[in-house]
Amino acid sequence: MSLAEIEAYVEEELAPQGGLWRDAWRRLRRNPGALVGFGLVGLFVFIAIFAPVISPYDPRAQNLLLVAHGCCQGPTWAHPLGADQLGRDELSRIFYGARFSLVIGVVSVSVGLSIGLVLGSIAGYLGGVADTVIMRTMDVMLSIPGLLLAIGIVAALGPGLWQIMIAVGTTNVPIFARLLRGSILSQKENDFVLAARSVGVPRRSILVSHILPNAISPVIVQGTLALATAIIDVAGLGFLGLGPQDPGTPEWGTMLTQVDRYLQSAPFLAIVPGVAIVISVLGFNLIGDGLREALDPKLRGRA
Amino acid sequence: MLRFVVRRLLLLVPILLGLSILVFLWIRLLPGSPAQALLGERATPQLIKQIRHEYHLDRPLYEQYWGYLTTIAHGDFGVSISSRRSVAWEFGQRFPATVELALAAMIFAIALGIPLGFLAAKRYGGWFDQVSLVGSLLGISIPIFFLGLVLKWIFAVKLGWLPSIGREDVLATRPHPTNLYVLDAIIRGDGGALWDAIKHLILPAVALGSIPLAIVARITRAAVLDVQNDDYVRTARAKGLAPRIVDTRHVLRNALLPVSTIIGLQTGLLLSGAILTETVFDWPGIGTWLEAAIFNRDYPVIQGGLLFVAVVFVLVNLLVDVSYAVINPRIRVS
């Protein structure tokens, strides 16, 4: 064996086994940051699902006895995270708030992702006029800073949960459309596409079963990071008072609107929902970063 | 170079037209009719008809759009419903406050982010690098309004070192020719006013600058790592140049190219983040202006404000592109 042959042999031996996804998963498991991320998101999802079971109180139940001696009661054994200005248990509100953040985040990213996916695929695969019209529209949408676009939409639709989901989802559309279009354009020239076309596979199934699966990995990374941004943006809209109009709704951002005047007496009312937001956002960011590294083809095959 | 600038300017036209269509259609999105939205509770069929006629809402859509386009081309952005003042005038009054805040935030982010990122790359894999990585991840995970509240609690409420709201002492009656308070104080040579303005700037600027800081540090680190082992850097080291000179003239200078693009991209974040930061610190800029407009259903202000901010964002990006071409000749050619 020549040296070159040995090198080729070694490369082959070290080459990843079992495809991109298994390889990515293997690398993701060795990334301590991503593991912490999975832990945080797992905790977040667990709390969101089991909120009714693990919450010690009804998140909307007011116990005015707790505010009889001024606002607000700090942490005690009965209320581990204290109680808010209306005597509602802060811990239960945080637990239920996880539901809102998770659902709003997932729904808005899914809305943005699916619309962006369709638009991006059409633009990237068809090209021509469709491409120009779609992408110029996306450019215009991107020329308004994200959160501001969301605020504009909520200002038009009126405050509320659904409106926030639509608004944050809309801001995600151009991001995903652009990403997928670029990804498809780079896949389109590949030999396997030419092969599929030459054996007569219809255009739509080339797109769906050959191009999309290969173009999807940057979308997954972006989707995870978009969840983090969506949770922050949703909380921001809630903080501005554009969230659910029922003030009893335990949404984390909305919980932060009222606390300004209690900063002196009850700073925990600001810190508790804020930390909850940071933990969930951090979780998604860690997973997103880990996925980006794991799915990076340049790093494939390495530990 | 001139060709590049002209081409970029021409690209601006469709974007601005698209923006005007979007903002024009925005008011048609309103629940009910725009006339009803403008009138609110006072809406009677008679009044609605009158308003529809007055604002040409009974004309076909394309005619309405053309009318809108010609009025804004004449610099007429309508009149605020709540204050009865021109939207353009109010924007002019509010905008400098946001500019001052955004600039301060950016200066904070750059002045701290570039050295941090550089040091992290120099100590690649070491504890400083690890800490700065975790720190920058935390930086992008903390909502700015929450950071603002925490800063306010620690430095204004607990320690009492810095003021918690506004741009200057509430009792101050100083003239503000430029509406940039720091600049005003410098022009007048008033040390007390300068300190007052800076004191009010610190907390909001740190809150708003937190995300750009994290991003600038991260990109600087990545760029320095990228450049550090390039041939010209090795040559420079091999010929015995002092490490400090190689670091500043060869490594940092080239690493700052990607950093400068990122800094430009951050303006959008700064503009939208300003709404939240200004709300926390009661900063009388565009953010609190828009926030109040949303609550008062002051649609002309929201419509005009969105358009203004988007145009500012587009122009800043253009400026960044052009200055990037000036710094980096490779862009101009392609």
XYZ file of C-alpha atoms in Angstrom:
637
model
C 0.000 0.000 0.000
C 1.250 3.432 -0.868
C 0.949 6.259 1.601
C -1.912 7.753 -0.376
C -3.764 4.464 -0.303
C -3.265 4.136 3.427
C -4.567 7.652 3.922
C -7.603 6.894 1.800
C -8.187 3.706 3.762
C -7.911 5.525 7.087
C -10.270 8.240 5.887
C -12.767 5.619 4.894
C -12.487 3.878 8.235
C -13.002 7.128 10.102
C -15.827 8.287 7.868
C -19.142 8.616 9.677
C -21.336 5.573 9.759
C -25.065 5.622 9.302
C -25.707 8.924 7.567
C -25.886 12.552 8.436
C -28.517 12.359 11.147
C -27.024 9.569 13.186
C -23.650 11.214 12.916
C -25.079 14.553 13.984
C -26.865 12.959 16.912
C -23.629 11.274 17.999
C -21.803 14.591 17.988
C -24.652 16.382 19.689
C -24.520 13.922 22.591
C -20.864 14.735 23.154
C -21.484 18.471 23.282
C -21.878 19.488 26.941
C -23.553 22.786 25.969
C -26.199 21.024 23.925
C -26.801 18.544 26.759
C -27.420 21.402 29.184
C -29.727 22.870 26.544
C -31.696 19.629 26.293
C -31.931 19.555 30.073
C -33.290 23.105 30.287
C -35.759 22.647 27.431
C -36.814 19.285 28.848
C -37.538 20.919 32.194
C -39.428 23.710 30.444
C -41.577 21.294 28.425
C -42.187 19.099 31.474
C -43.400 22.075 33.498
C -45.576 23.281 30.623
C -47.251 19.883 30.227
C -47.710 19.087 33.901
C -48.454 22.603 35.134
C -51.912 21.652 36.476
C -50.446 18.711 38.388
C -47.398 20.348 39.939
C -48.801 23.821 40.639
C -49.631 24.205 44.324
C -52.355 26.822 43.668
C -54.686 28.093 40.974
C -52.594 30.705 39.095
C -55.550 33.090 38.936
C -56.745 32.659 42.518
C -56.265 35.842 44.491
C -55.569 35.649 48.181
C -55.926 39.207 49.372
C -54.961 38.209 52.912
C -51.395 37.939 51.616
C -51.321 41.609 50.618
C -53.023 42.801 53.797
C -49.695 43.992 55.161
C -48.535 45.732 52.007
C -47.193 44.412 48.779
C -45.921 41.877 48.402
C -45.308 38.783 50.361
C -41.860 37.351 49.757
C -40.965 33.682 49.557
C -42.334 31.509 52.360
C -42.824 27.773 52.800
C -46.393 28.072 51.586
C -45.375 30.236 48.627
C -41.808 29.314 47.657
C -41.497 32.163 45.137
C -43.713 34.609 47.007
C -47.004 36.092 45.916
C -47.783 38.975 43.591
C -49.623 42.255 44.157
C -52.990 40.467 44.155
C -51.823 37.636 46.393
C -51.537 35.103 43.574
C -48.966 32.370 44.029
C -45.938 33.258 41.927
C -44.710 29.671 41.520
C -48.018 28.485 40.073
C -48.099 31.461 37.737
C -44.601 30.644 36.487
C -45.611 27.013 35.897
C -48.703 27.985 33.941
C -46.759 30.726 32.156
C -44.487 28.042 30.717
C -47.535 26.732 28.840
C -48.203 30.084 27.226
C -44.574 30.661 26.279
C -44.147 27.171 24.849
C -47.404 27.142 22.899
C -47.046 30.683 21.569
C -43.416 30.071 20.652
C -44.050 26.768 18.896
C -47.159 27.968 17.071
C -45.603 31.204 15.859
C -42.409 29.536 14.679
C -44.442 26.788 12.954
C -46.564 29.396 11.194
C -43.483 31.306 10.049
C -41.633 28.139 9.152
C -44.388 26.535 7.079
C -45.255 29.686 5.138
C -41.570 30.515 4.702
C -40.881 26.941 3.643
C -43.523 27.033 0.911
C -42.532 30.482 -0.339
C -38.817 29.691 -0.218
C -39.259 26.394 -2.069
C -41.346 27.998 -4.798
C -38.884 30.858 -5.191
C -35.825 28.645 -5.156
C -37.131 25.839 -7.314
C -39.179 27.706 -9.894
C -36.980 30.795 -10.165
C -37.991 33.457 -12.650
C -40.890 35.788 -11.963
C -42.115 33.844 -8.931
C -38.657 34.114 -7.399
C -38.420 37.851 -8.030
C -41.880 38.668 -6.696
C -41.544 36.511 -3.583
C -38.023 37.521 -2.673
C -38.560 41.251 -3.227
C -41.602 41.056 -0.942
C -39.460 39.280 1.653
C -36.808 42.015 1.307
C -39.420 44.652 2.079
C -40.585 42.704 5.130
C -36.993 42.367 6.303
C -36.516 46.105 5.952
C -38.661 46.580 9.038
C -36.807 45.430 12.164
C -38.408 42.184 13.419
C -39.946 43.165 16.720
C -41.173 46.416 15.206
C -42.979 44.554 12.428
C -44.588 42.377 15.091
C -45.612 45.448 17.081
C -47.088 47.001 13.946
C -49.139 43.883 13.233
C -50.409 43.620 16.802
C -51.215 47.339 16.736
C -53.397 46.691 13.698
C -54.992 43.427 14.837
C -55.393 44.502 18.449
C -53.707 42.932 21.475
C -54.219 39.274 22.358
C -52.706 35.807 22.246
C -53.651 34.894 18.693
C -52.587 38.240 17.389
C -49.151 37.839 19.006
C -48.719 34.413 17.430
C -49.628 35.750 13.986
C -47.343 38.751 14.432
C -44.283 36.834 15.597
C -44.972 34.139 12.990
C -45.079 36.740 10.231
C -41.704 38.155 11.230
C -40.295 34.640 10.837
C -41.632 34.110 7.313
C -38.993 36.089 5.363
C -36.152 34.604 7.421
C -37.130 31.024 6.599
C -38.078 31.809 3.004
C -34.671 33.336 2.350
C -32.806 30.553 4.110
C -34.613 27.772 2.284
C -34.342 29.458 -1.106
C -30.573 29.750 -0.741
C -30.317 26.187 0.461
C -32.439 24.862 -2.433
C -30.495 26.846 -5.017
C -27.304 25.210 -3.849
C -28.885 21.714 -3.894
C -30.554 22.170 -7.263
C -27.297 21.839 -9.206
C -26.356 18.555 -7.581
C -25.889 15.382 -9.627
C -28.606 13.472 -7.810
C -31.160 16.059 -8.928
C -29.996 15.717 -12.512
C -30.177 11.929 -12.148
C -33.724 12.078 -10.800
C -34.775 14.405 -13.581
C -33.228 12.244 -16.275
C -35.182 9.173 -15.152
C -38.353 11.205 -15.363
C -39.233 11.956 -11.750
C -41.885 14.713 -11.739
C -40.763 18.170 -10.624
C -42.830 18.234 -7.474
C -41.510 14.941 -6.168
C -37.940 15.951 -7.026
C -38.469 18.970 -4.810
C -40.234 17.133 -2.012
C -38.265 13.898 -1.839
C -34.837 14.833 -3.177
C -34.086 18.494 -2.638
C -35.962 19.393 0.559
C -34.497 16.642 2.772
C -31.019 17.793 1.811
C -31.794 21.482 2.163
C -33.458 21.170 5.544
C -30.591 21.092 8.030
C -29.965 24.872 8.161
C -33.742 25.256 8.594
C -33.682 23.021 11.663
C -30.876 25.034 13.232
C -32.641 28.287 12.447
C -35.930 26.866 13.732
C -34.425 26.127 17.133
C -32.845 29.561 17.370
C -36.103 31.131 16.146
C -37.924 29.476 19.061
C -35.564 31.291 21.422
C -36.155 34.607 19.685
C -39.901 33.995 19.543
C -40.085 33.454 23.301
C -38.176 36.700 23.879
C -40.301 38.632 21.370
C -43.548 37.277 22.748
C -42.466 38.257 26.248
C -41.504 41.688 24.893
C -44.928 42.175 23.328
C -46.524 41.016 26.580
C -44.321 43.459 28.482
C -45.554 46.290 26.257
C -49.101 45.325 27.219
C -49.945 43.850 23.824
C -50.423 40.327 25.176
C -53.556 38.692 26.524
C -55.910 41.396 27.705
C -57.113 39.454 30.720
C -54.587 40.644 33.345
C -55.010 37.362 35.206
C -53.327 35.413 32.398
C -50.016 34.137 33.731
C -47.896 35.081 30.701
C -44.275 35.781 31.663
C -43.859 39.015 29.713
C -47.204 40.346 30.897
C -46.231 39.493 34.484
C -43.274 41.856 34.121
C -45.355 44.889 33.082
C -46.780 45.561 36.497
C -43.660 45.070 38.559
C -41.965 48.398 37.936
C -43.611 50.105 40.875
C -42.802 47.205 43.212
C -39.066 47.155 42.436
C -38.347 48.657 45.851
C -40.518 46.406 47.964
C -40.739 43.192 45.940
C -37.890 42.826 43.428
C -38.553 39.070 43.248
C -41.677 39.842 41.190
C -39.366 41.076 38.427
C -36.643 38.508 38.891
C -38.721 35.326 38.942
C -40.506 35.657 35.557
C -37.331 37.118 34.031
C -35.223 34.166 35.105
C -37.888 31.801 33.759
C -37.646 33.496 30.356
C -33.833 33.415 30.410
C -33.733 29.705 31.273
C -36.073 28.642 28.472
C -34.431 30.928 25.894
C -30.959 29.809 26.936
C -32.037 26.182 26.516
C -33.133 26.679 22.916
C -30.048 28.758 22.116
C -27.752 26.044 23.474
C -29.503 23.346 21.445
C -29.437 25.540 18.339
C -25.705 26.169 18.695
C -25.054 22.488 19.274
C -27.143 21.513 16.238
C -25.305 24.013 14.084
C -21.997 22.460 14.997
C -23.333 18.906 14.699
C -24.891 19.453 11.278
C -21.987 21.423 9.840
C -20.735 19.243 6.955
C -17.257 20.719 7.328
C -17.005 19.189 10.787
C -18.570 15.863 9.840
C -16.798 12.746 10.928
C -14.954 14.484 13.724
C -15.682 13.883 17.357
C -16.796 53.085 -6.410
C -19.305 55.615 -7.705
C -20.983 52.927 -9.783
C -21.354 50.768 -6.707
C -22.964 53.592 -4.735
C -25.324 54.471 -7.592
C -26.359 50.852 -8.009
C -27.033 50.522 -4.281
C -29.067 53.741 -4.363
C -31.158 52.439 -7.271
C -31.849 49.238 -5.365
C -33.296 51.435 -2.663
C -36.190 52.600 -4.861
C -38.154 49.315 -5.037
C -37.579 48.703 -1.340
C -38.930 52.119 -0.405
C -41.903 51.707 -2.756
C -42.594 48.282 -1.279
C -42.405 49.750 2.203
C -44.894 52.458 1.314
C -47.303 49.822 -0.035
C -46.905 47.736 3.112
C -47.485 50.684 5.410
C -50.367 51.847 3.255
C -52.025 48.436 3.380
C -51.346 48.241 7.105
C -54.076 50.724 7.922
C -56.476 48.636 5.797
C -55.736 45.679 8.074
C -57.427 47.442 10.967
C -60.485 45.729 12.373
C -63.597 47.348 10.989
C -62.884 50.146 8.583
C -60.114 52.732 8.906
C -62.806 55.385 9.291
C -64.244 53.513 12.233
C -60.785 53.088 13.709
C -60.090 56.805 13.406
C -63.377 57.758 15.015
C -63.389 55.082 17.688
C -66.341 55.396 20.050
C -67.758 58.444 18.323
C -68.530 56.582 15.110
C -71.963 57.350 13.696
C -72.938 56.367 10.140
C -73.005 60.060 9.272
C -69.498 60.734 10.615
C -68.096 57.578 9.036
C -69.389 58.683 5.670
C -67.880 62.116 6.168
C -64.484 60.708 7.192
C -64.513 58.220 4.340
C -65.041 61.064 1.950
C -62.528 63.361 3.655
C -59.755 60.733 3.564
C -60.763 59.499 0.086
C -61.548 56.085 1.553
C -64.437 55.766 -0.889
C -62.052 55.775 -3.854
C -60.564 52.602 -5.421
C -57.543 51.161 -3.631
C -54.923 52.054 -6.263
C -56.197 55.632 -6.340
C -55.963 55.789 -2.570
C -52.411 54.472 -2.698
C -51.400 57.018 -5.318
C -52.874 59.751 -3.136
C -50.953 58.418 -0.129
C -47.720 58.248 -2.102
C -48.013 61.834 -3.338
C -48.771 63.217 0.111
C -45.811 61.478 1.730
C -43.629 62.548 -1.185
C -44.549 66.105 -0.187
C -43.372 65.360 3.332
C -46.901 65.207 4.733
C -47.234 62.244 7.079
C -50.521 63.266 8.623
C -51.466 64.684 11.983
C -51.386 62.905 15.326
C -54.895 62.227 16.591
C -54.024 62.728 20.244
C -51.700 65.745 20.077
C -52.974 67.340 16.855
C -49.372 67.978 15.810
C -47.732 66.912 12.578
C -46.355 63.366 12.720
C -43.162 64.440 10.930
C -42.566 67.212 13.469
C -43.099 64.876 16.414
C -40.738 62.351 14.887
C -38.108 65.084 14.544
C -38.534 65.935 18.217
C -38.334 62.339 19.418
C -35.759 60.866 17.071
C -32.590 62.486 18.516
C -33.290 60.873 21.893
C -33.363 57.424 20.295
C -30.262 58.189 18.230
C -28.383 59.232 21.354
C -29.457 56.071 23.184
C -28.647 53.780 20.246
C -25.238 55.392 19.711
C -24.386 55.057 23.389
C -25.456 51.406 23.321
C -23.364 50.753 20.228
C -20.307 52.471 21.690
C -20.689 50.367 24.825
C -21.010 47.183 22.762
C -18.014 47.925 20.514
C -15.714 49.295 23.198
C -16.236 46.212 25.317
C -17.047 43.567 22.716
C -13.978 43.846 20.498
C -11.373 43.616 23.303
C -13.341 40.788 24.951
C -13.614 38.818 21.720
C -9.947 39.427 20.920
C -8.772 38.282 24.341
C -11.004 35.221 24.191
C -9.486 34.220 20.853
C -5.973 34.824 22.176
C -6.681 32.536 25.112
C -8.562 30.048 22.946
C -9.818 27.140 25.014
C -8.724 28.722 28.279
C -10.998 29.694 31.142
C -11.366 33.269 29.928
C -12.547 31.958 26.564
C -15.026 29.587 28.197
C -16.401 32.294 30.478
C -16.800 34.737 27.608
C -18.585 32.102 25.500
C -21.048 31.375 28.277
C -21.390 35.105 28.902
C -22.189 35.904 25.291
C -24.757 33.112 25.159
C -26.368 34.525 28.293
C -26.210 37.981 26.729
C -28.379 36.972 23.790
C -30.744 35.001 26.026
C -31.677 37.820 28.401
C -34.626 39.921 27.245
C -33.485 43.554 27.282
C -36.484 44.752 29.223
C -35.711 42.245 31.959
C -32.047 43.282 32.033
C -33.250 46.890 32.155
C -35.457 46.148 35.154
C -32.630 44.337 36.961
C -30.152 47.162 36.278
C -32.708 49.661 37.490
C -33.304 47.637 40.641
C -29.593 47.290 41.466
C -28.146 50.648 40.451
C -31.094 52.996 40.840
C -33.277 51.511 43.562
C -30.803 49.579 45.768
C -27.574 51.526 45.394
C -29.035 54.827 44.267
C -25.994 55.547 42.078
C -27.801 56.311 38.861
C -31.171 57.828 37.958
C -33.871 55.384 36.923
C -35.909 57.360 34.397
C -35.703 60.194 31.891
C -32.891 61.959 30.051
C -31.976 64.656 32.563
C -32.759 65.886 36.042
C -36.498 66.528 36.220
C -35.934 70.024 37.629
C -33.400 71.001 34.958
C -34.408 73.726 32.538
C -31.685 73.779 29.949
C -31.934 74.720 26.293
C -31.540 71.837 23.839
C -30.746 73.106 20.364
C -29.770 69.708 18.899
C -31.885 67.544 21.216
C -28.841 65.338 21.681
C -28.341 66.157 25.343
C -24.701 65.063 25.522
C -23.832 67.176 22.488
C -25.846 70.116 23.819
C -23.935 70.036 27.084
C -20.603 69.895 25.264
C -21.544 72.811 23.005
C -22.444 74.925 26.007
C -19.365 73.757 27.873
C -21.611 72.843 30.801
C -19.845 70.100 32.783
C -22.740 69.591 35.191
C -25.233 69.096 32.368
C -22.868 66.708 30.604
C -22.518 64.539 33.703
C -26.272 64.672 34.196
C -26.935 63.527 30.621
C -24.336 60.750 30.792
C -25.647 59.541 34.144
C -29.100 59.137 32.629
C -27.684 57.386 29.582
C -25.656 54.671 31.309
C -28.339 52.191 32.406
C -30.496 52.278 29.250
C -27.405 52.096 27.055
C -26.055 49.065 28.908
C -29.445 47.324 28.694
C -29.863 48.071 25.003
C -26.227 47.306 24.238
C -26.213 43.879 25.893
C -27.210 41.857 22.831
C -24.919 43.729 20.401
C -22.128 43.321 22.974
C -22.596 39.559 23.032
C -22.744 39.350 19.245
C -19.769 41.654 18.631
C -17.647 39.694 21.113
C -18.608 36.400 19.517
C -17.956 37.515 15.952
C -14.648 39.177 16.907
C -13.516 35.963 18.557
C -14.440 33.878 15.524
C -12.844 36.348 13.107
C -9.589 36.576 15.079
C -9.386 32.771 15.239
C -9.941 32.699 11.497
C -7.282 35.264 10.649
C -4.711 34.328 13.273
C -3.160 31.478 11.309
C -3.221 33.077 7.869
C 0.006 33.152 5.914
C 0.603 36.889 6.160
C 0.218 36.727 9.915
C 2.739 33.911 10.123
C 5.089 35.824 7.845
C 4.768 38.910 9.989
C 5.559 36.898 13.103
C 8.391 35.034 11.386
C 10.126 38.208 10.323
C 10.253 39.179 13.983
C 7.662 41.924 14.257
C 6.659 42.680 17.813
C 3.589 40.568 18.765
C 1.686 43.714 19.658
C 2.199 45.132 16.174
C 1.199 41.882 14.474
C -1.922 41.729 16.648
C -3.073 45.245 15.877
C -1.914 45.772 12.299
C -2.354 42.298 10.825
C -4.762 40.287 12.907
C -7.204 42.802 14.322
C -7.392 44.960 11.218
C -8.501 42.049 9.046
C -10.663 40.498 11.725
C -12.645 43.707 12.041
C -14.076 43.408 8.521
C -16.773 40.861 9.377
C -17.291 42.639 12.689
C -18.145 45.873 10.892
C -20.908 44.192 8.871
C -22.383 42.707 12.010
C -22.353 46.109 13.656
C -24.413 47.448 10.759
C -26.909 44.609 11.053
C -27.392 45.445 14.714
C -29.106 48.766 13.979
C -32.396 47.004 13.378
C -32.077 45.302 16.714
C -31.218 48.609 18.356
C -34.217 50.341 16.807
C -36.704 47.674 17.862
C -34.959 47.119 21.185
C -35.239 50.836 21.818
C -39.007 50.465 22.215
C -38.574 48.087 25.144
C -35.619 49.919 26.693
C -37.331 53.284 26.411
C -40.425 51.852 28.069
C -38.415 50.582 31.042
C -36.481 53.823 31.501
C -39.190 56.262 30.419
C -36.858 57.565 27.714
C -38.653 60.148 25.565
C -37.664 58.695 22.170
C -39.339 56.951 19.244
C -40.079 53.860 21.322
C -42.195 55.509 23.995
C -43.773 57.655 21.270
C -44.919 54.564 19.349
C -45.933 52.773 22.519
C -48.179 55.652 23.539
C -49.549 55.828 19.997
C -50.514 52.146 20.133
C -52.434 52.679 23.357
C -54.139 55.824 22.102
C -54.919 54.137 18.784
C -53.160 57.060 17.168
C -52.970 55.420 13.746
C -51.313 58.252 11.798
C -48.444 58.217 14.330
C -48.064 54.420 14.167
C -48.212 54.456 10.372
C -45.767 57.326 10.004
C -43.517 56.049 12.784
C -43.224 52.562 11.281
C -42.364 54.068 7.907
C -39.766 56.434 9.400
C -38.056 53.723 11.409
C -37.989 51.328 8.447
C -36.502 54.049 6.230
C -33.856 54.829 8.851
C -33.046 51.120 9.058
C -32.762 50.809 5.262
C -30.575 53.925 5.019
C -28.254 52.790 7.806
C -27.833 49.453 6.047
C -27.017 51.271 2.821
C -24.462 53.367 4.673
C -22.924 50.235 6.163
C -22.746 48.572 2.739
C -21.050 51.575 1.209
C -18.592 52.059 4.033
C -17.865 48.353 3.915
C -16.974 48.723 0.249
C -14.693 51.601 1.178
C -12.863 49.514 3.781
C -12.787 46.325 1.745
C -11.819 46.721 -1.923
C -12.773 43.100 -2.673
C -16.484 43.976 -2.377
C -16.303 46.795 -4.917
C -14.975 44.645 -7.706
C -17.542 41.879 -7.553
